[in-house]
Amino acid sequence: MTFEPLRTQVNSIMKNSKSVDARLLEICELLESNIPYYNWVGFYFKNGDKNELKLGPYVGEPTDHTIIPFGKGICGQVALSNENFVVPDVSAQDNYIACSITVKAEIVIPIFIDGENIGQIDIDSNTPHPFSEKDERFLEFVCQKVAEIL
């Protein structure tokens, strides 16, 4: 999988004049429709001063997990660790919040503004062990671009 053409499209989306949420949704749609093993793509953001994440724009199956406390699940752990979290097999994780029985793997990359973790991109895959270092680098690029419009 080559991510270079998608980088150009991400840059283009970030430069358009739509609302932030509209651009974030467009990013979700772009990734989900162009990367076969990205089956749920969404953003979570810190919910004000609370130690929890709130679901932002996403594409994929509806989720009940609109609020996630810091420390809970993969997203909640990234909110505390400030580090990428790649889960090749969600069934091997004790602190995994199941969104769907079809999900086999997850990757979560934090978004930073001035060194502060303000949110993250969360991707679920129905394919076991799909994510590589190339996914991590590409998603770090996406998160950097997202931070520039927030």
mmCIF file with all atom_site columns, C-alpha atoms in Angstrom:
data_model
loop_
_atom_site.group_PDB
_atom_site.id
_atom_site.type_symbol
_atom_site.label_atom_id
_atom_site.label_alt_id
_atom_site.label_comp_id
_atom_site.label_asym_id
_atom_site.label_entity_id
_atom_site.label_seq_id
_atom_site.pdbx_PDB_ins_code
_atom_site.Cartn_x
_atom_site.Cartn_y
_atom_site.Cartn_z
_atom_site.occupancy
_atom_site.B_iso_or_equiv
_atom_site.pdbx_formal_charge
_atom_site.auth_seq_id
_atom_site.auth_comp_id
_atom_site.auth_asym_id
_atom_site.auth_atom_id
_atom_site.pdbx_PDB_model_num
ATOM 1   C CA . MET A 1 1   ? 0.000   0.000   0.000  1.00 0.00 ? 1   MET A CA 1
ATOM 2   C CA . THR A 1 2   ? 1.409   3.355   -1.011 1.00 0.00 ? 2   THR A CA 1
ATOM 3   C CA . PHE A 1 3   ? 0.164   6.366   0.909  1.00 0.00 ? 3   PHE A CA 1
ATOM 4   C CA . GLU A 1 4   ? 1.716   9.094   -1.267 1.00 0.00 ? 4   GLU A CA 1
ATOM 5   C CA . PRO A 1 5   ? -1.395  9.824   -3.394 1.00 0.00 ? 5   PRO A CA 1
ATOM 6   C CA . LEU A 1 6   ? -3.456  10.047  -0.199 1.00 0.00 ? 6   LEU A CA 1
ATOM 7   C CA . ARG A 1 7   ? -1.038  12.591  1.305  1.00 0.00 ? 7   ARG A CA 1
ATOM 8   C CA . THR A 1 8   ? -1.787  14.915  -1.612 1.00 0.00 ? 8   THR A CA 1
ATOM 9   C CA . GLN A 1 9   ? -5.528  14.460  -1.102 1.00 0.00 ? 9   GLN A CA 1
ATOM 10  C CA . VAL A 1 10  ? -5.214  15.077  2.657  1.00 0.00 ? 10  VAL A CA 1
ATOM 11  C CA . ASN A 1 11  ? -3.347  18.324  1.956  1.00 0.00 ? 11  ASN A CA 1
ATOM 12  C CA . SER A 1 12  ? -6.073  19.374  -0.463 1.00 0.00 ? 12  SER A CA 1
ATOM 13  C CA . ILE A 1 13  ? -8.870  18.625  2.026  1.00 0.00 ? 13  ILE A CA 1
ATOM 14  C CA . MET A 1 14  ? -7.116  20.572  4.760  1.00 0.00 ? 14  MET A CA 1
ATOM 15  C CA . LYS A 1 15  ? -6.816  23.640  2.513  1.00 0.00 ? 15  LYS A CA 1
ATOM 16  C CA . ASN A 1 16  ? -10.494 23.849  1.553  1.00 0.00 ? 16  ASN A CA 1
ATOM 17  C CA . SER A 1 17  ? -12.842 26.321  3.231  1.00 0.00 ? 17  SER A CA 1
ATOM 18  C CA . LYS A 1 18  ? -15.314 23.853  4.722  1.00 0.00 ? 18  LYS A CA 1
ATOM 19  C CA . SER A 1 19  ? -15.869 23.677  8.483  1.00 0.00 ? 19  SER A CA 1
ATOM 20  C CA . VAL A 1 20  ? -13.353 21.745  10.578 1.00 0.00 ? 20  VAL A CA 1
ATOM 21  C CA . ASP A 1 21  ? -15.859 18.935  11.195 1.00 0.00 ? 21  ASP A CA 1
ATOM 22  C CA . ALA A 1 22  ? -16.661 18.714  7.469  1.00 0.00 ? 22  ALA A CA 1
ATOM 23  C CA . ARG A 1 23  ? -12.952 18.412  6.650  1.00 0.00 ? 23  ARG A CA 1
ATOM 24  C CA . LEU A 1 24  ? -12.422 15.793  9.359  1.00 0.00 ? 24  LEU A CA 1
ATOM 25  C CA . LEU A 1 25  ? -15.343 13.775  8.009  1.00 0.00 ? 25  LEU A CA 1
ATOM 26  C CA . GLU A 1 26  ? -13.884 14.068  4.515  1.00 0.00 ? 26  GLU A CA 1
ATOM 27  C CA . ILE A 1 27  ? -10.573 12.690  5.835  1.00 0.00 ? 27  ILE A CA 1
ATOM 28  C CA . CYS A 1 28  ? -12.430 9.756   7.423  1.00 0.00 ? 28  CYS A CA 1
ATOM 29  C CA . GLU A 1 29  ? -14.246 9.062   4.152  1.00 0.00 ? 29  GLU A CA 1
ATOM 30  C CA . LEU A 1 30  ? -11.023 9.317   2.142  1.00 0.00 ? 30  LEU A CA 1
ATOM 31  C CA . LEU A 1 31  ? -9.164  6.835   4.343  1.00 0.00 ? 31  LEU A CA 1
ATOM 32  C CA . GLU A 1 32  ? -12.028 4.372   4.735  1.00 0.00 ? 32  GLU A CA 1
ATOM 33  C CA . SER A 1 33  ? -12.763 4.289   0.998  1.00 0.00 ? 33  SER A CA 1
ATOM 34  C CA . ASN A 1 34  ? -9.139  4.059   -0.187 1.00 0.00 ? 34  ASN A CA 1
ATOM 35  C CA . ILE A 1 35  ? -7.501  1.711   2.304  1.00 0.00 ? 35  ILE A CA 1
ATOM 36  C CA . PRO A 1 36  ? -9.256  -1.670  2.172  1.00 0.00 ? 36  PRO A CA 1
ATOM 37  C CA . TYR A 1 37  ? -8.376  -2.682  5.730  1.00 0.00 ? 37  TYR A CA 1
ATOM 38  C CA . TYR A 1 38  ? -9.558  0.616   7.311  1.00 0.00 ? 38  TYR A CA 1
ATOM 39  C CA . ASN A 1 39  ? -13.117 -0.386  8.240  1.00 0.00 ? 39  ASN A CA 1
ATOM 40  C CA . TRP A 1 40  ? -13.956 2.276   10.849 1.00 0.00 ? 40  TRP A CA 1
ATOM 41  C CA . VAL A 1 41  ? -12.196 5.651   10.861 1.00 0.00 ? 41  VAL A CA 1
ATOM 42  C CA . GLY A 1 42  ? -12.925 8.366   13.380 1.00 0.00 ? 42  GLY A CA 1
ATOM 43  C CA . PHE A 1 43  ? -11.650 11.126  15.589 1.00 0.00 ? 43  PHE A CA 1
ATOM 44  C CA . TYR A 1 44  ? -11.913 11.462  19.352 1.00 0.00 ? 44  TYR A CA 1
ATOM 45  C CA . PHE A 1 45  ? -11.110 14.719  21.129 1.00 0.00 ? 45  PHE A CA 1
ATOM 46  C CA . LYS A 1 46  ? -10.546 15.715  24.746 1.00 0.00 ? 46  LYS A CA 1
ATOM 47  C CA . ASN A 1 47  ? -13.932 16.726  26.159 1.00 0.00 ? 47  ASN A CA 1
ATOM 48  C CA . GLY A 1 48  ? -13.247 20.185  27.600 1.00 0.00 ? 48  GLY A CA 1
ATOM 49  C CA . ASP A 1 49  ? -11.590 19.959  31.016 1.00 0.00 ? 49  ASP A CA 1
ATOM 50  C CA . LYS A 1 50  ? -12.896 16.448  31.661 1.00 0.00 ? 50  LYS A CA 1
ATOM 51  C CA . ASN A 1 51  ? -10.604 13.436  31.677 1.00 0.00 ? 51  ASN A CA 1
ATOM 52  C CA . GLU A 1 52  ? -12.510 11.837  28.837 1.00 0.00 ? 52  GLU A CA 1
ATOM 53  C CA . LEU A 1 53  ? -12.656 11.707  25.066 1.00 0.00 ? 53  LEU A CA 1
ATOM 54  C CA . LYS A 1 54  ? -15.666 12.681  22.994 1.00 0.00 ? 54  LYS A CA 1
ATOM 55  C CA . LEU A 1 55  ? -16.392 11.168  19.601 1.00 0.00 ? 55  LEU A CA 1
ATOM 56  C CA . GLY A 1 56  ? -16.018 13.518  16.654 1.00 0.00 ? 56  GLY A CA 1
ATOM 57  C CA . PRO A 1 57  ? -16.539 12.885  12.945 1.00 0.00 ? 57  PRO A CA 1
ATOM 58  C CA . TYR A 1 58  ? -16.298 9.255   11.858 1.00 0.00 ? 58  TYR A CA 1
ATOM 59  C CA . VAL A 1 59  ? -17.308 6.763   9.178  1.00 0.00 ? 59  VAL A CA 1
ATOM 60  C CA . GLY A 1 60  ? -18.226 3.154   9.741  1.00 0.00 ? 60  GLY A CA 1
ATOM 61  C CA . GLU A 1 61  ? -20.706 1.288   11.858 1.00 0.00 ? 61  GLU A CA 1
ATOM 62  C CA . PRO A 1 62  ? -22.436 3.394   14.527 1.00 0.00 ? 62  PRO A CA 1
ATOM 63  C CA . THR A 1 63  ? -20.831 3.154   17.957 1.00 0.00 ? 63  THR A CA 1
ATOM 64  C CA . ASP A 1 64  ? -22.164 3.465   21.484 1.00 0.00 ? 64  ASP A CA 1
ATOM 65  C CA . HIS A 1 65  ? -18.729 4.686   22.573 1.00 0.00 ? 65  HIS A CA 1
ATOM 66  C CA . THR A 1 66  ? -19.296 8.418   22.201 1.00 0.00 ? 66  THR A CA 1
ATOM 67  C CA . ILE A 1 67  ? -17.536 9.168   25.516 1.00 0.00 ? 67  ILE A CA 1
ATOM 68  C CA . ILE A 1 68  ? -14.427 7.249   26.602 1.00 0.00 ? 68  ILE A CA 1
ATOM 69  C CA . PRO A 1 69  ? -12.809 7.873   30.004 1.00 0.00 ? 69  PRO A CA 1
ATOM 70  C CA . PHE A 1 70  ? -9.043  8.386   30.008 1.00 0.00 ? 70  PHE A CA 1
ATOM 71  C CA . GLY A 1 71  ? -7.350  5.044   30.608 1.00 0.00 ? 71  GLY A CA 1
ATOM 72  C CA . LYS A 1 72  ? -10.244 2.940   29.292 1.00 0.00 ? 72  LYS A CA 1
ATOM 73  C CA . GLY A 1 73  ? -9.801  1.023   26.050 1.00 0.00 ? 73  GLY A CA 1
ATOM 74  C CA . ILE A 1 74  ? -7.118  1.697   23.470 1.00 0.00 ? 74  ILE A CA 1
ATOM 75  C CA . CYS A 1 75  ? -8.225  5.304   22.889 1.00 0.00 ? 75  CYS A CA 1
ATOM 76  C CA . GLY A 1 76  ? -8.327  6.043   26.610 1.00 0.00 ? 76  GLY A CA 1
ATOM 77  C CA . GLN A 1 77  ? -4.841  4.586   27.040 1.00 0.00 ? 77  GLN A CA 1
ATOM 78  C CA . VAL A 1 78  ? -3.457  6.789   24.237 1.00 0.00 ? 78  VAL A CA 1
ATOM 79  C CA . ALA A 1 79  ? -5.014  9.824   25.959 1.00 0.00 ? 79  ALA A CA 1
ATOM 80  C CA . LEU A 1 80  ? -2.740  9.073   28.939 1.00 0.00 ? 80  LEU A CA 1
ATOM 81  C CA . SER A 1 81  ? 0.374   7.647   27.259 1.00 0.00 ? 81  SER A CA 1
ATOM 82  C CA . ASN A 1 82  ? 0.611   10.240  24.442 1.00 0.00 ? 82  ASN A CA 1
ATOM 83  C CA . GLU A 1 83  ? 1.996   7.447   22.253 1.00 0.00 ? 83  GLU A CA 1
ATOM 84  C CA . ASN A 1 84  ? 0.840   5.573   19.179 1.00 0.00 ? 84  ASN A CA 1
ATOM 85  C CA . PHE A 1 85  ? -0.894  2.300   19.984 1.00 0.00 ? 85  PHE A CA 1
ATOM 86  C CA . VAL A 1 86  ? -1.031  -0.455  17.377 1.00 0.00 ? 86  VAL A CA 1
ATOM 87  C CA . VAL A 1 87  ? -3.099  -3.495  18.318 1.00 0.00 ? 87  VAL A CA 1
ATOM 88  C CA . PRO A 1 88  ? -2.579  -6.322  15.813 1.00 0.00 ? 88  PRO A CA 1
ATOM 89  C CA . ASP A 1 89  ? -5.096  -8.571  17.609 1.00 0.00 ? 89  ASP A CA 1
ATOM 90  C CA . VAL A 1 90  ? -7.748  -6.927  19.793 1.00 0.00 ? 90  VAL A CA 1
ATOM 91  C CA . SER A 1 91  ? -8.649  -10.267 21.412 1.00 0.00 ? 91  SER A CA 1
ATOM 92  C CA . ALA A 1 92  ? -5.209  -10.249 23.076 1.00 0.00 ? 92  ALA A CA 1
ATOM 93  C CA . GLN A 1 93  ? -5.857  -6.892  24.816 1.00 0.00 ? 93  GLN A CA 1
ATOM 94  C CA . ASP A 1 94  ? -7.282  -6.896  28.347 1.00 0.00 ? 94  ASP A CA 1
ATOM 95  C CA . ASN A 1 95  ? -8.318  -3.225  28.222 1.00 0.00 ? 95  ASN A CA 1
ATOM 96  C CA . TYR A 1 96  ? -10.021 -3.313  24.814 1.00 0.00 ? 96  TYR A CA 1
ATOM 97  C CA . ILE A 1 97  ? -13.526 -1.853  24.379 1.00 0.00 ? 97  ILE A CA 1
ATOM 98  C CA . ALA A 1 98  ? -15.315 -3.997  21.808 1.00 0.00 ? 98  ALA A CA 1
ATOM 99  C CA . CYS A 1 99  ? -17.178 -1.889  19.267 1.00 0.00 ? 99  CYS A CA 1
ATOM 100 C CA . SER A 1 100 ? -18.074 -4.720  16.923 1.00 0.00 ? 100 SER A CA 1
ATOM 101 C CA . ILE A 1 101 ? -17.467 -8.452  16.823 1.00 0.00 ? 101 ILE A CA 1
ATOM 102 C CA . THR A 1 102 ? -15.961 -8.016  13.352 1.00 0.00 ? 102 THR A CA 1
ATOM 103 C CA . VAL A 1 103 ? -13.062 -5.833  14.564 1.00 0.00 ? 103 VAL A CA 1
ATOM 104 C CA . LYS A 1 104 ? -9.760  -7.710  14.645 1.00 0.00 ? 104 LYS A CA 1
ATOM 105 C CA . ALA A 1 105 ? -7.188  -4.905  14.942 1.00 0.00 ? 105 ALA A CA 1
ATOM 106 C CA . GLU A 1 106 ? -6.953  -1.237  15.914 1.00 0.00 ? 106 GLU A CA 1
ATOM 107 C CA . ILE A 1 107 ? -4.516  1.653   15.533 1.00 0.00 ? 107 ILE A CA 1
ATOM 108 C CA . VAL A 1 108 ? -4.737  4.920   17.464 1.00 0.00 ? 108 VAL A CA 1
ATOM 109 C CA . ILE A 1 109 ? -2.481  7.914   16.805 1.00 0.00 ? 109 ILE A CA 1
ATOM 110 C CA . PRO A 1 110 ? -2.577  11.021  19.041 1.00 0.00 ? 110 PRO A CA 1
ATOM 111 C CA . ILE A 1 111 ? -3.008  14.581  17.773 1.00 0.00 ? 111 ILE A CA 1
ATOM 112 C CA . PHE A 1 112 ? -0.813  17.215  19.417 1.00 0.00 ? 112 PHE A CA 1
ATOM 113 C CA . ILE A 1 113 ? -1.097  20.986  19.545 1.00 0.00 ? 113 ILE A CA 1
ATOM 114 C CA . ASP A 1 114 ? 1.811   22.765  21.244 1.00 0.00 ? 114 ASP A CA 1
ATOM 115 C CA . GLY A 1 115 ? 2.874   19.468  22.800 1.00 0.00 ? 115 GLY A CA 1
ATOM 116 C CA . GLU A 1 116 ? -0.568  18.757  24.302 1.00 0.00 ? 116 GLU A CA 1
ATOM 117 C CA . ASN A 1 117 ? -2.502  15.624  23.328 1.00 0.00 ? 117 ASN A CA 1
ATOM 118 C CA . ILE A 1 118 ? -5.883  17.052  22.291 1.00 0.00 ? 118 ILE A CA 1
ATOM 119 C CA . GLY A 1 119 ? -7.311  14.061  20.464 1.00 0.00 ? 119 GLY A CA 1
ATOM 120 C CA . GLN A 1 120 ? -6.607  11.138  18.213 1.00 0.00 ? 120 GLN A CA 1
ATOM 121 C CA . ILE A 1 121 ? -7.478  9.285   15.076 1.00 0.00 ? 121 ILE A CA 1
ATOM 122 C CA . ASP A 1 122 ? -8.842  5.803   15.707 1.00 0.00 ? 122 ASP A CA 1
ATOM 123 C CA . ILE A 1 123 ? -8.997  3.107   13.043 1.00 0.00 ? 123 ILE A CA 1
ATOM 124 C CA . ASP A 1 124 ? -10.548 -0.331  13.390 1.00 0.00 ? 124 ASP A CA 1
ATOM 125 C CA . SER A 1 125 ? -9.842  -3.125  10.957 1.00 0.00 ? 125 SER A CA 1
ATOM 126 C CA . ASN A 1 126 ? -11.728 -6.331  10.305 1.00 0.00 ? 126 ASN A CA 1
ATOM 127 C CA . THR A 1 127 ? -8.426  -7.801  9.075  1.00 0.00 ? 127 THR A CA 1
ATOM 128 C CA . PRO A 1 128 ? -6.018  -9.390  11.597 1.00 0.00 ? 128 PRO A CA 1
ATOM 129 C CA . HIS A 1 129 ? -2.546  -7.806  11.813 1.00 0.00 ? 129 HIS A CA 1
ATOM 130 C CA . PRO A 1 130 ? -3.032  -5.271  8.973  1.00 0.00 ? 130 PRO A CA 1
ATOM 131 C CA . PHE A 1 131 ? -1.093  -2.242  10.245 1.00 0.00 ? 131 PHE A CA 1
ATOM 132 C CA . SER A 1 132 ? 2.555   -1.543  9.463  1.00 0.00 ? 132 SER A CA 1
ATOM 133 C CA . GLU A 1 133 ? 5.016   1.199   10.263 1.00 0.00 ? 133 GLU A CA 1
ATOM 134 C CA . LYS A 1 134 ? 3.894   2.835   6.992  1.00 0.00 ? 134 LYS A CA 1
ATOM 135 C CA . ASP A 1 135 ? 0.376   3.166   8.438  1.00 0.00 ? 135 ASP A CA 1
ATOM 136 C CA . GLU A 1 136 ? 1.815   4.776   11.567 1.00 0.00 ? 136 GLU A CA 1
ATOM 137 C CA . ARG A 1 137 ? 3.905   7.300   9.619  1.00 0.00 ? 137 ARG A CA 1
ATOM 138 C CA . PHE A 1 138 ? 0.993   8.152   7.306  1.00 0.00 ? 138 PHE A CA 1
ATOM 139 C CA . LEU A 1 139 ? -1.441  8.594   10.193 1.00 0.00 ? 139 LEU A CA 1
ATOM 140 C CA . GLU A 1 140 ? 1.085   10.764  12.060 1.00 0.00 ? 140 GLU A CA 1
ATOM 141 C CA . PHE A 1 141 ? 1.133   12.956  8.936  1.00 0.00 ? 141 PHE A CA 1
ATOM 142 C CA . VAL A 1 142 ? -2.693  13.078  8.947  1.00 0.00 ? 142 VAL A CA 1
ATOM 143 C CA . CYS A 1 143 ? -2.729  14.040  12.636 1.00 0.00 ? 143 CYS A CA 1
ATOM 144 C CA . GLN A 1 144 ? -0.140  16.771  12.038 1.00 0.00 ? 144 GLN A CA 1
ATOM 145 C CA . LYS A 1 145 ? -2.326  18.216  9.255  1.00 0.00 ? 145 LYS A CA 1
ATOM 146 C CA . VAL A 1 146 ? -5.432  17.990  11.446 1.00 0.00 ? 146 VAL A CA 1
ATOM 147 C CA . ALA A 1 147 ? -3.621  19.863  14.238 1.00 0.00 ? 147 ALA A CA 1
ATOM 148 C CA . GLU A 1 148 ? -2.915  22.714  11.805 1.00 0.00 ? 148 GLU A CA 1
ATOM 149 C CA . ILE A 1 149 ? -6.654  23.390  11.302 1.00 0.00 ? 149 ILE A CA 1
ATOM 150 C CA . LEU A 1 150 ? -7.784  23.057  14.923 1.00 0.00 ? 150 LEU A CA 1
#
